[in-house]
Amino acid sequence: MKRSQVVDEDTFDRNTSVTVLSRIVRIALPLPRPLLFDYLVPAGMNPAVGLCARLPFGRGEKTGVVVAVDPPDAPPADKLKPVLELLEDIPPLPSEWLALTAFAARYYQHPLGEVISAALPPGLRRAVKLPRDDDPWLATTPAGRLALGEAKKITRALAAVLAVQSAGARRRSQLLGDLDGDASGAIREARAKGWLEIVARAGEREPIGALTLNTAQQAAVHAVNDAAGSFRPFLLFGVTGSGKTEVYLHQIAHTLAQGRQALMLVPEIGLTPQLMERVASRFPGANLVSLHSGMADGARSLGFVQALKGEADIVLGTRLSVFVPLPRLGLIVVDEEHDASFKQQDGLRYSARDLAVWRANAEKLPIVLGSATPSLETWQHAEAGRYTRLDLPLPAVADKPPSLRRIDTRRVKLDHGLSPGLIEGIRTRLARGEQSLVFLNRRGYAPVIACPQCNWVSACPHCSANMVFHAADRALRCHHCGHEGRVPHICPGCGNQDLHAFGRGTQRLEERLGEHFPEARIERVDRDAVRTPAQWEAVRARIEAREIDILVGTQMLAKGHDFPMLTLVGIVGADAGLYAADFRAPERLFQQLMQVAGRSGRGELPGEVLVQTEFPEHPLYEHLARRDYPGFAKRELAERKMAGFPPWGYHAVLRAEAPELDAAIAWLNTARAVAESLQSPVMLYDVVPMRLVRRARLERAQLVLESDNRPGLQATLAALMPLLYALKCPRELRWHIDVDPGEL
Ligand code: ADP
Ligand code: ZN
Ligand code: ZN
C-alpha cells in the first residue's frame, strides 16, 4: 500500500502506523546518475530523513542517505528490497545539510547521491561503525612538561606532548590529525610514559591571549559581530601581517560567547600546525575540530560526528569542511579566499568559497572572506556593494613595504637564468648576514631533455607534455600523469651521447647558486623537497634560526609568515604568466607575486624585490611595484568586461576524454547539437581539443558554454543534463561538466 503524503520523523505517529503500513525510505546513493532509490524499512527500524543506511544493491551493498520517508509516489512495497541497516546511533543529518548538498547537486549538475557521498567523511560513506567513546580529552602531566623541557630531540611521543601542551587539552581524534606518521603509537607511548593523561573536558571558556586591536581591526570585528544572526558577506582586505587572523579570532570569540559554532576554511597549504596552535591556545575550553583530506579516516569521521552532534565549537579545515554539519553555526570565515585550492578539480567540482557564501545566506549568518589579493569575483561584489569591504591597512609598527626593481633581461646576459643584478644582490645579503629568496615556479632540474642532433625530446608516452628531468635520482618524471623513466645514456632517436637539459627548474637554480656561493647554506622548498607540513615546519625553524642563507623555491614559499632576516626576494621566470592562454593567469600571477614579494622586509631591515622580466613596462609589474591591488583589479576587470569573462560572464565546460581524440570530439559535437536544439540564449563555443590534449593515455576535448547571466546558464544546464545522460556514449568515453571552471 502506498502512502499518500510525505511524512517525517517529527510528524509521524509511530504507535499507530507501524501496525498498519510498511514504511518506505527514498535513498540517495553514490552513483554516476541522478537517480534516487526506494527501499522498504523492516519493522523495528525508525526511519528519518538524514539517516545513513546500508542497503542491498545489485549483487553487493551500498551506503546512502535517507532523503525522504514514505514518499507519496513510491512503488508498491512488495516491489522493494528491505534496508539492511539504519545507522541510528549517529544523529540524522540536519535539513540544512541536506539543503546544502541538494543545492550543490543542482548548481554543479552532479548526481545528489555522489554529492552526499563526497560531503560525508570516508568512514560514514562506508557506514563503518564508529569506535564508541574512544575519544578522550588528553592533557599533559607535570612529568610530560618536564620531559619536554629537558628534551634534546623531539621524539614522536614528545611531539604528541608538544601538540597537547599548547592547547591545554586536546581530544585524541584531533591529536591523531595533528601528528605525522604513527600517531596512535606516539600517543600510546606518551601515555605509557605518564606524559599524557585523560582529563574531563577543559572547563576554561574564556579566550586567552587576545591582543588589543587597532582601530581598523576593531571596526572589522564590530561590523561582523553586529551582523550576527543575519546574512552579511564581508571582504576583509589586508596583506599578510595586517592582522586578519587576529580579527577572525575575535569574531570567533564573539560567536562562541553566544553559544554558537564557527567554521573557518583555509587553503590546502594554510592549515599549518601554527594556525591550529594559535586557535587552540586562544580557546582552551572550546572543542576544536580540524579536518583535512590527509587525516586518517577514523579521525575525520569522529570530527564530523562531533560537529553533527553539536559538540564541536570550532571547525577549522580545508575545502571539504564546508560540508561539515553544524547545528549551531554562527559564523563562517574563509581565509585566503582567492586560493585555487578551494575549487575541487575532480568528481564534484565545487568551489568551497562559493558554497560557503550560499550556506551563510541559507543559514542567515555573517561570512568573512579574507585576502590581500581577493579573487576578482569577490572584489567586484565588494565594488558593487553586495559585499561589505573591511580594510586593514598595514599597522604603523610594520616597516614600509619593500622597494621593487625590475631587471630588464633583454639588456643583460643571464647566467643560467640569473641576472648579474640578482647575483650581486644575493652577494650583498650574504655579506651582511641577511637572507635571500629566489622564486621560480617550476620544480625539477630542467623541463625537458633533448637531443640537439635529431630533435628527440623526453616526451611523456601518455601525455602531450614533456617529462621533467629530476637530477637527484636522474629520473624523468611527467608532472601530469606521474609516469617515470630513467634518463637515457644515449639518444633513443639517433644514439648521440650528448643529450642536453634545456630550461631550468628549482633544482638547477639551486645547483647554480651553489656554484656561485659555495659558502652559502642553500635550501630548496618545493613539493619534491618538502612533502609534509612537518617538513615545512622544520625548514621554517631553520630559516628563523638563521641556518639558511638562500632559499630557492616555488609558490610553496609564498605562504607563511615573516622572516625578519629575509631582505631580498628575486623573482625569476614569471613572464610566462603574463601572456598565458588562460584568462585567469594574470590574476594568479599577481596573487603569487604579491605574496612572495611580501616575504621580505618585515623586520627592522628594509626589503627589496627584484623582478627579472622581458616586459618591465607591463602594467602588472607597475601595479605590483606599487603594491596596488585595487589598481590591478580595476584594469583586469575592465579587460574581463570587454571579453565577457567572469565576473561579467558565466561559464560551464563540458569535457570529454577517450583513447581517441576523434571520439571525444564527436561526442561533444553531438552534445553541442543537442544544446543548440534547446535554443537558449547561452553561447556555445566550438568543440576544441584541450590545451594539454593528451593526459594519462586519454585524449581530451572541451565545449565551453557562456552566458551573461547565471540563472540563464543554470536553466540551460538543467535542461541539457538529462539529454546528455540519454545520449549514446562509447564505453571508453568519460565526460563531465565543470560549472564555474578554474580555467578554460
Ligand atoms: P594576518 O592574518 O593578516 O597575516 P595576523 O593576525 O597573523 O595577520 O597578525 C600578524 C602579526 O601581528 C601576528 O604576529 C599577530 O600576533 C600580530 N598582531 C595582529 N594584530 C595585532 C594587534 N592588534 N596588536 C599587536 N599585534 C598584533
Ligand atoms: Zn638524437
Ligand atoms: Zn604523462
PDB file of N, CA and C and ligand atoms in Angstrom, residues 211-215 217 236 238-250 278 282 335-336 392 395 397 560-562 602, ligand 1:
ATOM      1  N   LEU A 211      44.828  39.927  21.661  1.00  0.00           N
ATOM      2  CA  LEU A 211      45.584  41.176  21.578  1.00  0.00           C
ATOM      3  C   LEU A 211      44.628  42.364  21.565  1.00  0.00           C
ATOM      4  N   THR A 212      45.133  43.512  21.984  1.00  0.00           N
ATOM      5  CA  THR A 212      44.343  44.741  21.878  1.00  0.00           C
ATOM      6  C   THR A 212      44.327  45.160  20.414  1.00  0.00           C
ATOM      7  N   LEU A 213      43.133  45.318  19.884  1.00  0.00           N
ATOM      8  CA  LEU A 213      43.028  45.558  18.447  1.00  0.00           C
ATOM      9  C   LEU A 213      43.325  47.010  18.100  1.00  0.00           C
ATOM     10  N   ASN A 214      43.879  47.212  16.914  1.00  0.00           N
ATOM     11  CA  ASN A 214      44.000  48.581  16.424  1.00  0.00           C
ATOM     12  C   ASN A 214      42.645  49.040  15.884  1.00  0.00           C
ATOM     13  N   THR A 215      42.574  50.302  15.499  1.00  0.00           N
ATOM     14  CA  THR A 215      41.261  50.870  15.141  1.00  0.00           C
ATOM     15  C   THR A 215      40.607  50.135  13.975  1.00  0.00           C
ATOM     16  N   GLN A 217      41.126  47.091  12.953  1.00  0.00           N
ATOM     17  CA  GLN A 217      40.710  45.749  13.370  1.00  0.00           C
ATOM     18  C   GLN A 217      39.424  45.808  14.182  1.00  0.00           C
ATOM     19  N   LEU A 236      37.385  40.972   4.009  1.00  0.00           N
ATOM     20  CA  LEU A 236      38.419  41.533   4.885  1.00  0.00           C
ATOM     21  C   LEU A 236      39.694  41.650   4.055  1.00  0.00           C
ATOM     22  N   GLY A 238      43.386  42.866   3.459  1.00  0.00           N
ATOM     23  CA  GLY A 238      44.616  43.287   4.132  1.00  0.00           C
ATOM     24  C   GLY A 238      45.742  42.323   3.808  1.00  0.00           C
ATOM     25  N   VAL A 239      46.944  42.850   3.706  1.00  0.00           N
ATOM     26  CA  VAL A 239      48.070  41.991   3.347  1.00  0.00           C
ATOM     27  C   VAL A 239      48.425  41.073   4.515  1.00  0.00           C
ATOM     28  N   THR A 240      49.261  40.071   4.214  1.00  0.00           N
ATOM     29  CA  THR A 240      49.761  39.188   5.266  1.00  0.00           C
ATOM     30  C   THR A 240      50.439  40.050   6.333  1.00  0.00           C
ATOM     31  N   GLY A 241      50.095  39.799   7.569  1.00  0.00           N
ATOM     32  CA  GLY A 241      50.708  40.568   8.646  1.00  0.00           C
ATOM     33  C   GLY A 241      49.890  41.778   9.065  1.00  0.00           C
ATOM     34  N   SER A 242      48.781  42.046   8.368  1.00  0.00           N
ATOM     35  CA  SER A 242      47.979  43.212   8.736  1.00  0.00           C
ATOM     36  C   SER A 242      47.032  42.900   9.884  1.00  0.00           C
ATOM     37  N   GLY A 243      46.987  41.620  10.296  1.00  0.00           N
ATOM     38  CA  GLY A 243      46.185  41.286  11.477  1.00  0.00           C
ATOM     39  C   GLY A 243      44.828  40.671  11.171  1.00  0.00           C
ATOM     40  N   LYS A 244      44.707  40.030  10.005  1.00  0.00           N
ATOM     41  CA  LYS A 244      43.426  39.401   9.654  1.00  0.00           C
ATOM     42  C   LYS A 244      43.082  38.263  10.603  1.00  0.00           C
ATOM     43  N   THR A 245      44.074  37.404  10.866  1.00  0.00           N
ATOM     44  CA  THR A 245      43.788  36.246  11.708  1.00  0.00           C
ATOM     45  C   THR A 245      43.336  36.691  13.099  1.00  0.00           C
ATOM     46  N   GLU A 246      43.957  37.729  13.590  1.00  0.00           N
ATOM     47  CA  GLU A 246      43.561  38.265  14.900  1.00  0.00           C
ATOM     48  C   GLU A 246      42.093  38.713  14.859  1.00  0.00           C
ATOM     49  N   VAL A 247      41.700  39.309  13.759  1.00  0.00           N
ATOM     50  CA  VAL A 247      40.297  39.714  13.598  1.00  0.00           C
ATOM     51  C   VAL A 247      39.376  38.487  13.600  1.00  0.00           C
ATOM     52  N   TYR A 248      39.751  37.459  12.830  1.00  0.00           N
ATOM     53  CA  TYR A 248      38.926  36.237  12.831  1.00  0.00           C
ATOM     54  C   TYR A 248      38.773  35.704  14.252  1.00  0.00           C
ATOM     55  N   LEU A 249      39.881  35.686  14.998  1.00  0.00           N
ATOM     56  CA  LEU A 249      39.843  35.098  16.338  1.00  0.00           C
ATOM     57  C   LEU A 249      38.890  35.872  17.247  1.00  0.00           C
ATOM     58  N   HIS A 250      38.885  37.196  17.125  1.00  0.00           N
ATOM     59  CA  HIS A 250      37.934  37.986  17.920  1.00  0.00           C
ATOM     60  C   HIS A 250      36.489  37.713  17.485  1.00  0.00           C
ATOM     61  N   ARG A 278      47.554  28.320  17.315  1.00  0.00           N
ATOM     62  CA  ARG A 278      47.095  29.667  17.649  1.00  0.00           C
ATOM     63  C   ARG A 278      45.607  29.651  18.016  1.00  0.00           C
ATOM     64  N   ARG A 282      44.107  29.953  21.934  1.00  0.00           N
ATOM     65  CA  ARG A 282      43.233  31.081  22.213  1.00  0.00           C
ATOM     66  C   ARG A 282      41.945  30.632  22.899  1.00  0.00           C
ATOM     67  N   ASP A 335      39.602  32.079   4.850  1.00  0.00           N
ATOM     68  CA  ASP A 335      40.867  32.802   4.792  1.00  0.00           C
ATOM     69  C   ASP A 335      41.533  32.565   3.443  1.00  0.00           C
ATOM     70  N   GLU A 336      42.219  33.563   2.905  1.00  0.00           N
ATOM     71  CA  GLU A 336      42.848  33.488   1.581  1.00  0.00           C
ATOM     72  C   GLU A 336      41.810  33.035   0.547  1.00  0.00           C
ATOM     73  N   LEU A 392      42.124  46.540   6.218  1.00  0.00           N
ATOM     74  CA  LEU A 392      43.147  46.561   7.255  1.00  0.00           C
ATOM     75  C   LEU A 392      44.436  47.115   6.654  1.00  0.00           C
ATOM     76  N   PRO A 395      49.664  48.031   9.865  1.00  0.00           N
ATOM     77  CA  PRO A 395      49.809  48.838  11.069  1.00  0.00           C
ATOM     78  C   PRO A 395      51.125  49.608  11.072  1.00  0.00           C
ATOM     79  N   VAL A 397      53.386  49.844  13.153  1.00  0.00           N
ATOM     80  CA  VAL A 397      54.573  49.152  13.663  1.00  0.00           C
ATOM     81  C   VAL A 397      55.347  48.449  12.551  1.00  0.00           C
ATOM     82  N   GLY A 560      53.027  31.642   4.367  1.00  0.00           N
ATOM     83  CA  GLY A 560      53.781  31.553   5.602  1.00  0.00           C
ATOM     84  C   GLY A 560      54.130  32.912   6.137  1.00  0.00           C
ATOM     85  N   HIS A 561      54.793  32.924   7.239  1.00  0.00           N
ATOM     86  CA  HIS A 561      54.923  34.169   7.957  1.00  0.00           C
ATOM     87  C   HIS A 561      56.206  34.906   7.650  1.00  0.00           C
ATOM     88  N   ASP A 562      56.407  35.934   8.411  1.00  0.00           N
ATOM     89  CA  ASP A 562      57.528  36.807   8.102  1.00  0.00           C
ATOM     90  C   ASP A 562      58.826  36.231   8.595  1.00  0.00           C
ATOM     91  N   ARG A 602      60.029  42.578   6.480  1.00  0.00           N
ATOM     92  CA  ARG A 602      59.019  42.779   7.500  1.00  0.00           C
ATOM     93  C   ARG A 602      59.612  43.034   8.870  1.00  0.00           C
TER      94      ARG A 602
HETATM   95  P1  ADP B   1      47.397  38.122   9.008  1.00  0.00           P
HETATM   96  O1  ADP B   1      46.430  37.039   9.321  1.00  0.00           O
HETATM   97  O2  ADP B   1      46.760  39.268   8.253  1.00  0.00           O
HETATM   98  O3  ADP B   1      48.661  37.674   8.383  1.00  0.00           O
HETATM   99  P2  ADP B   1      47.926  38.189  11.867  1.00  0.00           P
HETATM  100  O4  ADP B   1      46.626  38.288  12.563  1.00  0.00           O
HETATM  101  O5  ADP B   1      48.568  36.841  11.828  1.00  0.00           O
HETATM  102  O6  ADP B   1      47.814  38.807  10.401  1.00  0.00           O
HETATM  103  O7  ADP B   1      48.901  39.253  12.509  1.00  0.00           O
HETATM  104  C1  ADP B   1      50.255  39.386  12.110  1.00  0.00           C
HETATM  105  C2  ADP B   1      51.117  39.576  13.348  1.00  0.00           C
HETATM  106  O8  ADP B   1      50.746  40.757  14.011  1.00  0.00           O
HETATM  107  C3  ADP B   1      50.961  38.439  14.326  1.00  0.00           C
HETATM  108  O9  ADP B   1      52.209  38.188  14.922  1.00  0.00           O
HETATM  109  C4  ADP B   1      49.993  38.993  15.347  1.00  0.00           C
HETATM  110  O10 ADP B   1      50.205  38.420  16.615  1.00  0.00           O
HETATM  111  C5  ADP B   1      50.313  40.475  15.322  1.00  0.00           C
HETATM  112  N1  ADP B   1      49.139  41.288  15.601  1.00  0.00           N
HETATM  113  C6  ADP B   1      47.940  41.236  14.968  1.00  0.00           C
HETATM  114  N2  ADP B   1      47.090  42.146  15.495  1.00  0.00           N
HETATM  115  C7  ADP B   1      47.758  42.776  16.473  1.00  0.00           C
HETATM  116  C8  ADP B   1      47.417  43.815  17.416  1.00  0.00           C
HETATM  117  N3  ADP B   1      46.216  44.378  17.398  1.00  0.00           N
HETATM  118  N4  ADP B   1      48.364  44.205  18.268  1.00  0.00           N
HETATM  119  C9  ADP B   1      49.576  43.643  18.275  1.00  0.00           C
HETATM  120  N5  ADP B   1      49.954  42.671  17.447  1.00  0.00           N
HETATM  121  C10 ADP B   1      49.079  42.225  16.544  1.00  0.00           C
END
